[in-house]
């Protein structure tokens, strides 16, 4: 085993392929032409940071190939996360062939690869922890005969490496599973690679969320930003305030997420190295909260009398903060992630302005006519509440723009389409970490290959110091729910979100559209074969078309 | 319970009082439930309970269709579970209900065609619904309407309101085009689309079966066409059995299958299995190795087409066949010395539209010889206009811009029109632009009454560049439903987007309940959300 490793190291030393088209064809041991297709990187997506693929091909036999823990690994049979992943990837790799049993009669050849050893190198594998923004996702993968080795400091890197390994396997012209001798050293460019799903405008059944978490893992996304509630509905079933979903959900039983649903989603995500960051957006976007929580929202006035409609959360009542305090205490215990998203976007001041009590309160506080000061007042009290729960928080950019005092570790979420670079510059100049979504609103659709637009976007193109650029910790693709539900969510997301996935994982210089197109077309066929209805990029076909309806 | 008892004691009079006019929005009563809107519908507040265990379909004694009518027997089987989506066991009440079907002319084993009547009358009263239709096709439309009248209350009980419907389609040709060449659509995706079409009263499946990228139709005369021209010779083809299955599935739903074998352009995939068919393009004096449209200068091309269309017209029973004829690129013809020689010989000068017209006329004559009516894309008419139009009969208008100007020109020439321009649904756009497909007025052009009757219908086109089985359904439905109502219903009764919106929202939830992956129109929910991924 060490002999092969040494050879791999030698190869690595000769050519380190840094995301360019050229790679080493001059291998002495060519015995078969590689059938990797148009891109020298086959179907790898997102492209690893350093990859070197040789023309030497090994066969994998479904009957004899296995994924094991390496002897020296700090993680063993008790690590459910990895054992689960081994089984998952074994299924992905051998989907159809093992059923047919085509390789069973054949004895493994000497040049076959019989196992993938997974070696967690650091003492604490983090097998039972939750992933976080500082989790180490790096890994090294060396594919050689008879053993391939995947080395990673933590389980998170091992998960990413398993995905990469599965993407290296292809069928040769006779249908035999094949893999080229390959060396990969990989790590993400950005630590926060998220996807926002909106379960308020349309309720998304659990099954849909889980399927998309699965697809996220295939694209090396690591944050599920769960925009769980909003104006139209409140599907989160709160133990402390059950009336919120009882009255605020589309339906109190069929259109809610129970505590066990939420738990299941968090665990499912954890097993795939994905964080779940819930968003409880206030003080705007809260119409549905008002249905189950009396006096939480501001009564709007029409002239001198209440109009019967309600505006944002009422910022002048102590009961509001008592409620928030209890509510976020619960959120803190339910969602293990170190961050919670507090929203704070698009607050409409007209209702506050109409309300005489609010007007009086403004006067008392000396806010004059500046309602953004009132918003700041609310947000600051809310931030104080959340700070006591030891959670970090993320907020939409308006909160920063409006000059609210923020904790130094606040993550500012940039989403507005105009003056994006200027905003990033300002936010990072002020010393805040930030994530970018502005170029990646996937709910906007247009005719043709708009994945290219998402792919071309570059998060660090703004003017700023290196220190400022380091504060950009990643980005998120957003799929808002106005026109999206279980019927069309998955094909609308994939493979368009995959384009964002590569931008956030791979090196900045990986931007060749032709190469990306070739890899992405294959990657989408792989997603289809694994059961996700990822829509086509353009005319063409997959060997295995989507079998659903 | 009170109300039910009253309703049940009521009798259904012939001179029934039509005291509730349509368009009044009563949220409790689902009078507007039928999509597309019937020509005449009225219903009352009186509602009757339906018990799944005591619900039957029956042929009336005077009906010419009787048990054994395969078409209606299987429709009854289909509609029972569509009406009773979740079957509950209620032992404690007895409300027998019979749908009595009367058909004048039983064509139970026939195929729907261009002149099939689809009109029906439906009268729902206590314990019984009477459905009368001239043909089995009308009966199918009536069963669909009846199934949409049934609704469930919050406790899961089924109801139908006292209702009278007299209905017939505004346009005789209401089609959906699927493109199985740019992406192969597995059979189940086509069958599912046919199901959804019948819920929307569409009656023509325009099967754009082959094109440049692939030739999935497995021809028994020329098997090489698919073995060499399909994406994959085994997994990405439609065998004769597959085609028969599609036609049979469509027939049972009163849907015609209109096959399109587009030529002389859009034929790259044909060339792979039929050497010599396409025009070799030249670079200077030597062949460049690439190929253009079908070679119109070779008599062998016409011999091939005659044999192919002989097969096609025997496989597809419909009296129409679509010959395509769109977007022919002349550069390759121009480059080829043989084609230039032929132009000279025929006296076409350098007008290549004459060459295309010559080709298309030959094609039309071939189909005439096979007793079929040819449909062509408007390009053929546009070229022909200058020459003669005696050989053309149905023209499909597809180009954007002032499409009604084109409709006017074509009908002025005395030809029939199928309108597709406003319904290119492959362009995604946010869903709320369903209204774009609804606010289409196909007859709003200046012309005689005679001209207007020549507009025989319209068609929704779902081209396949960006569409395959993964996204076909949500991209089609419910946007195609908007076109469906425009083509079936009275224009005056259905001119308001605001009135249509809540009806379409309900209808899309009904489609979901039936397993059709119809996407949402806007924020909201359905009682039963889509359960797939």
PDB file of N, CA and C in Angstrom, chain B residues 104-138:
ATOM      1  N   UNK B 104     -75.693   8.899 -28.512  1.00  0.00           N
ATOM      2  CA  UNK B 104     -76.481   8.693 -29.728  1.00  0.00           C
ATOM      3  C   UNK B 104     -75.807   7.703 -30.672  1.00  0.00           C
ATOM      4  N   UNK B 105     -74.530   8.040 -30.957  1.00  0.00           N
ATOM      5  CA  UNK B 105     -73.807   7.216 -31.922  1.00  0.00           C
ATOM      6  C   UNK B 105     -72.613   6.597 -31.228  1.00  0.00           C
ATOM      7  N   UNK B 106     -72.630   5.288 -31.121  1.00  0.00           N
ATOM      8  CA  UNK B 106     -71.518   4.632 -30.436  1.00  0.00           C
ATOM      9  C   UNK B 106     -70.406   4.339 -31.435  1.00  0.00           C
ATOM     10  N   UNK B 107     -69.253   5.007 -31.218  1.00  0.00           N
ATOM     11  CA  UNK B 107     -68.070   4.664 -32.026  1.00  0.00           C
ATOM     12  C   UNK B 107     -67.032   4.169 -31.052  1.00  0.00           C
ATOM     13  N   UNK B 108     -67.413   3.157 -30.301  1.00  0.00           N
ATOM     14  CA  UNK B 108     -66.597   2.747 -29.157  1.00  0.00           C
ATOM     15  C   UNK B 108     -65.216   2.256 -29.561  1.00  0.00           C
ATOM     16  N   UNK B 109     -65.067   1.754 -30.766  1.00  0.00           N
ATOM     17  CA  UNK B 109     -63.764   1.238 -31.175  1.00  0.00           C
ATOM     18  C   UNK B 109     -63.052   2.200 -32.123  1.00  0.00           C
ATOM     19  N   UNK B 110     -63.693   3.352 -32.396  1.00  0.00           N
ATOM     20  CA  UNK B 110     -63.120   4.273 -33.377  1.00  0.00           C
ATOM     21  C   UNK B 110     -62.077   5.207 -32.787  1.00  0.00           C
ATOM     22  N   UNK B 111     -61.583   6.056 -33.650  1.00  0.00           N
ATOM     23  CA  UNK B 111     -60.627   7.076 -33.217  1.00  0.00           C
ATOM     24  C   UNK B 111     -61.269   8.449 -33.342  1.00  0.00           C
ATOM     25  N   UNK B 112     -60.955   9.335 -32.433  1.00  0.00           N
ATOM     26  CA  UNK B 112     -61.477  10.692 -32.588  1.00  0.00           C
ATOM     27  C   UNK B 112     -60.843  11.316 -33.826  1.00  0.00           C
ATOM     28  N   UNK B 113     -61.566  12.190 -34.487  1.00  0.00           N
ATOM     29  CA  UNK B 113     -60.988  12.806 -35.675  1.00  0.00           C
ATOM     30  C   UNK B 113     -61.408  14.262 -35.789  1.00  0.00           C
ATOM     31  N   UNK B 114     -61.003  14.888 -36.894  1.00  0.00           N
ATOM     32  CA  UNK B 114     -61.186  16.326 -37.044  1.00  0.00           C
ATOM     33  C   UNK B 114     -62.645  16.748 -36.930  1.00  0.00           C
ATOM     34  N   UNK B 115     -63.571  15.889 -37.311  1.00  0.00           N
ATOM     35  CA  UNK B 115     -64.969  16.320 -37.300  1.00  0.00           C
ATOM     36  C   UNK B 115     -65.776  15.655 -36.193  1.00  0.00           C
ATOM     37  N   UNK B 116     -65.097  15.068 -35.200  1.00  0.00           N
ATOM     38  CA  UNK B 116     -65.834  14.410 -34.113  1.00  0.00           C
ATOM     39  C   UNK B 116     -66.546  15.442 -33.251  1.00  0.00           C
ATOM     40  N   UNK B 117     -67.807  15.168 -32.946  1.00  0.00           N
ATOM     41  CA  UNK B 117     -68.545  16.060 -32.050  1.00  0.00           C
ATOM     42  C   UNK B 117     -68.122  15.787 -30.615  1.00  0.00           C
ATOM     43  N   UNK B 118     -67.936  16.867 -29.852  1.00  0.00           N
ATOM     44  CA  UNK B 118     -67.557  16.706 -28.449  1.00  0.00           C
ATOM     45  C   UNK B 118     -68.586  17.351 -27.522  1.00  0.00           C
ATOM     46  N   UNK B 119     -69.756  17.664 -28.074  1.00  0.00           N
ATOM     47  CA  UNK B 119     -70.754  18.339 -27.252  1.00  0.00           C
ATOM     48  C   UNK B 119     -71.445  17.338 -26.326  1.00  0.00           C
ATOM     49  N   UNK B 120     -71.949  17.873 -25.231  1.00  0.00           N
ATOM     50  CA  UNK B 120     -72.662  17.029 -24.271  1.00  0.00           C
ATOM     51  C   UNK B 120     -73.585  17.893 -23.430  1.00  0.00           C
ATOM     52  N   UNK B 121     -74.544  17.237 -22.781  1.00  0.00           N
ATOM     53  CA  UNK B 121     -75.410  17.913 -21.809  1.00  0.00           C
ATOM     54  C   UNK B 121     -75.342  17.127 -20.519  1.00  0.00           C
ATOM     55  N   UNK B 122     -75.228  17.867 -19.427  1.00  0.00           N
ATOM     56  CA  UNK B 122     -75.122  17.201 -18.135  1.00  0.00           C
ATOM     57  C   UNK B 122     -76.122  17.840 -17.192  1.00  0.00           C
ATOM     58  N   UNK B 123     -76.910  16.984 -16.553  1.00  0.00           N
ATOM     59  CA  UNK B 123     -77.895  17.503 -15.623  1.00  0.00           C
ATOM     60  C   UNK B 123     -77.782  16.723 -14.324  1.00  0.00           C
ATOM     61  N   UNK B 124     -77.392  17.437 -13.256  1.00  0.00           N
ATOM     62  CA  UNK B 124     -77.182  16.775 -11.969  1.00  0.00           C
ATOM     63  C   UNK B 124     -78.340  17.107 -11.056  1.00  0.00           C
ATOM     64  N   UNK B 125     -79.043  16.094 -10.605  1.00  0.00           N
ATOM     65  CA  UNK B 125     -80.073  16.346  -9.609  1.00  0.00           C
ATOM     66  C   UNK B 125     -80.038  15.244  -8.577  1.00  0.00           C
ATOM     67  N   UNK B 126     -81.033  15.202  -7.732  1.00  0.00           N
ATOM     68  CA  UNK B 126     -80.991  14.301  -6.590  1.00  0.00           C
ATOM     69  C   UNK B 126     -80.815  12.849  -7.016  1.00  0.00           C
ATOM     70  N   UNK B 127     -79.772  12.243  -6.532  1.00  0.00           N
ATOM     71  CA  UNK B 127     -79.569  10.821  -6.751  1.00  0.00           C
ATOM     72  C   UNK B 127     -79.138  10.444  -8.151  1.00  0.00           C
ATOM     73  N   UNK B 128     -79.060  11.430  -9.027  1.00  0.00           N
ATOM     74  CA  UNK B 128     -78.788  11.055 -10.407  1.00  0.00           C
ATOM     75  C   UNK B 128     -78.171  12.197 -11.195  1.00  0.00           C
ATOM     76  N   UNK B 129     -77.319  11.800 -12.131  1.00  0.00           N
ATOM     77  CA  UNK B 129     -76.830  12.767 -13.101  1.00  0.00           C
ATOM     78  C   UNK B 129     -77.085  12.177 -14.471  1.00  0.00           C
ATOM     79  N   UNK B 130     -77.668  12.978 -15.356  1.00  0.00           N
ATOM     80  CA  UNK B 130     -77.916  12.498 -16.718  1.00  0.00           C
ATOM     81  C   UNK B 130     -76.909  13.148 -17.648  1.00  0.00           C
ATOM     82  N   UNK B 131     -76.158  12.314 -18.326  1.00  0.00           N
ATOM     83  CA  UNK B 131     -75.160  12.813 -19.275  1.00  0.00           C
ATOM     84  C   UNK B 131     -75.561  12.353 -20.664  1.00  0.00           C
ATOM     85  N   UNK B 132     -75.833  13.314 -21.547  1.00  0.00           N
ATOM     86  CA  UNK B 132     -76.252  12.969 -22.912  1.00  0.00           C
ATOM     87  C   UNK B 132     -75.244  13.547 -23.897  1.00  0.00           C
ATOM     88  N   UNK B 133     -74.851  12.706 -24.826  1.00  0.00           N
ATOM     89  CA  UNK B 133     -73.898  13.182 -25.827  1.00  0.00           C
ATOM     90  C   UNK B 133     -74.183  12.496 -27.155  1.00  0.00           C
ATOM     91  N   UNK B 134     -73.810  13.202 -28.206  1.00  0.00           N
ATOM     92  CA  UNK B 134     -73.988  12.632 -29.528  1.00  0.00           C
ATOM     93  C   UNK B 134     -73.022  11.472 -29.731  1.00  0.00           C
ATOM     94  N   UNK B 135     -71.782  11.697 -29.261  1.00  0.00           N
ATOM     95  CA  UNK B 135     -70.742  10.688 -29.479  1.00  0.00           C
ATOM     96  C   UNK B 135     -70.089  10.298 -28.158  1.00  0.00           C
ATOM     97  N   UNK B 136     -69.317   9.233 -28.214  1.00  0.00           N
ATOM     98  CA  UNK B 136     -68.571   8.829 -27.022  1.00  0.00           C
ATOM     99  C   UNK B 136     -67.568   9.909 -26.620  1.00  0.00           C
ATOM    100  N   UNK B 137     -67.097  10.676 -27.608  1.00  0.00           N
ATOM    101  CA  UNK B 137     -66.111  11.719 -27.298  1.00  0.00           C
ATOM    102  C   UNK B 137     -66.754  12.812 -26.444  1.00  0.00           C
ATOM    103  N   UNK B 138     -67.959  13.155 -26.783  1.00  0.00           N
ATOM    104  CA  UNK B 138     -68.703  14.112 -25.972  1.00  0.00           C
ATOM    105  C   UNK B 138     -68.944  13.559 -24.570  1.00  0.00           C
TER     106      UNK B 138
END
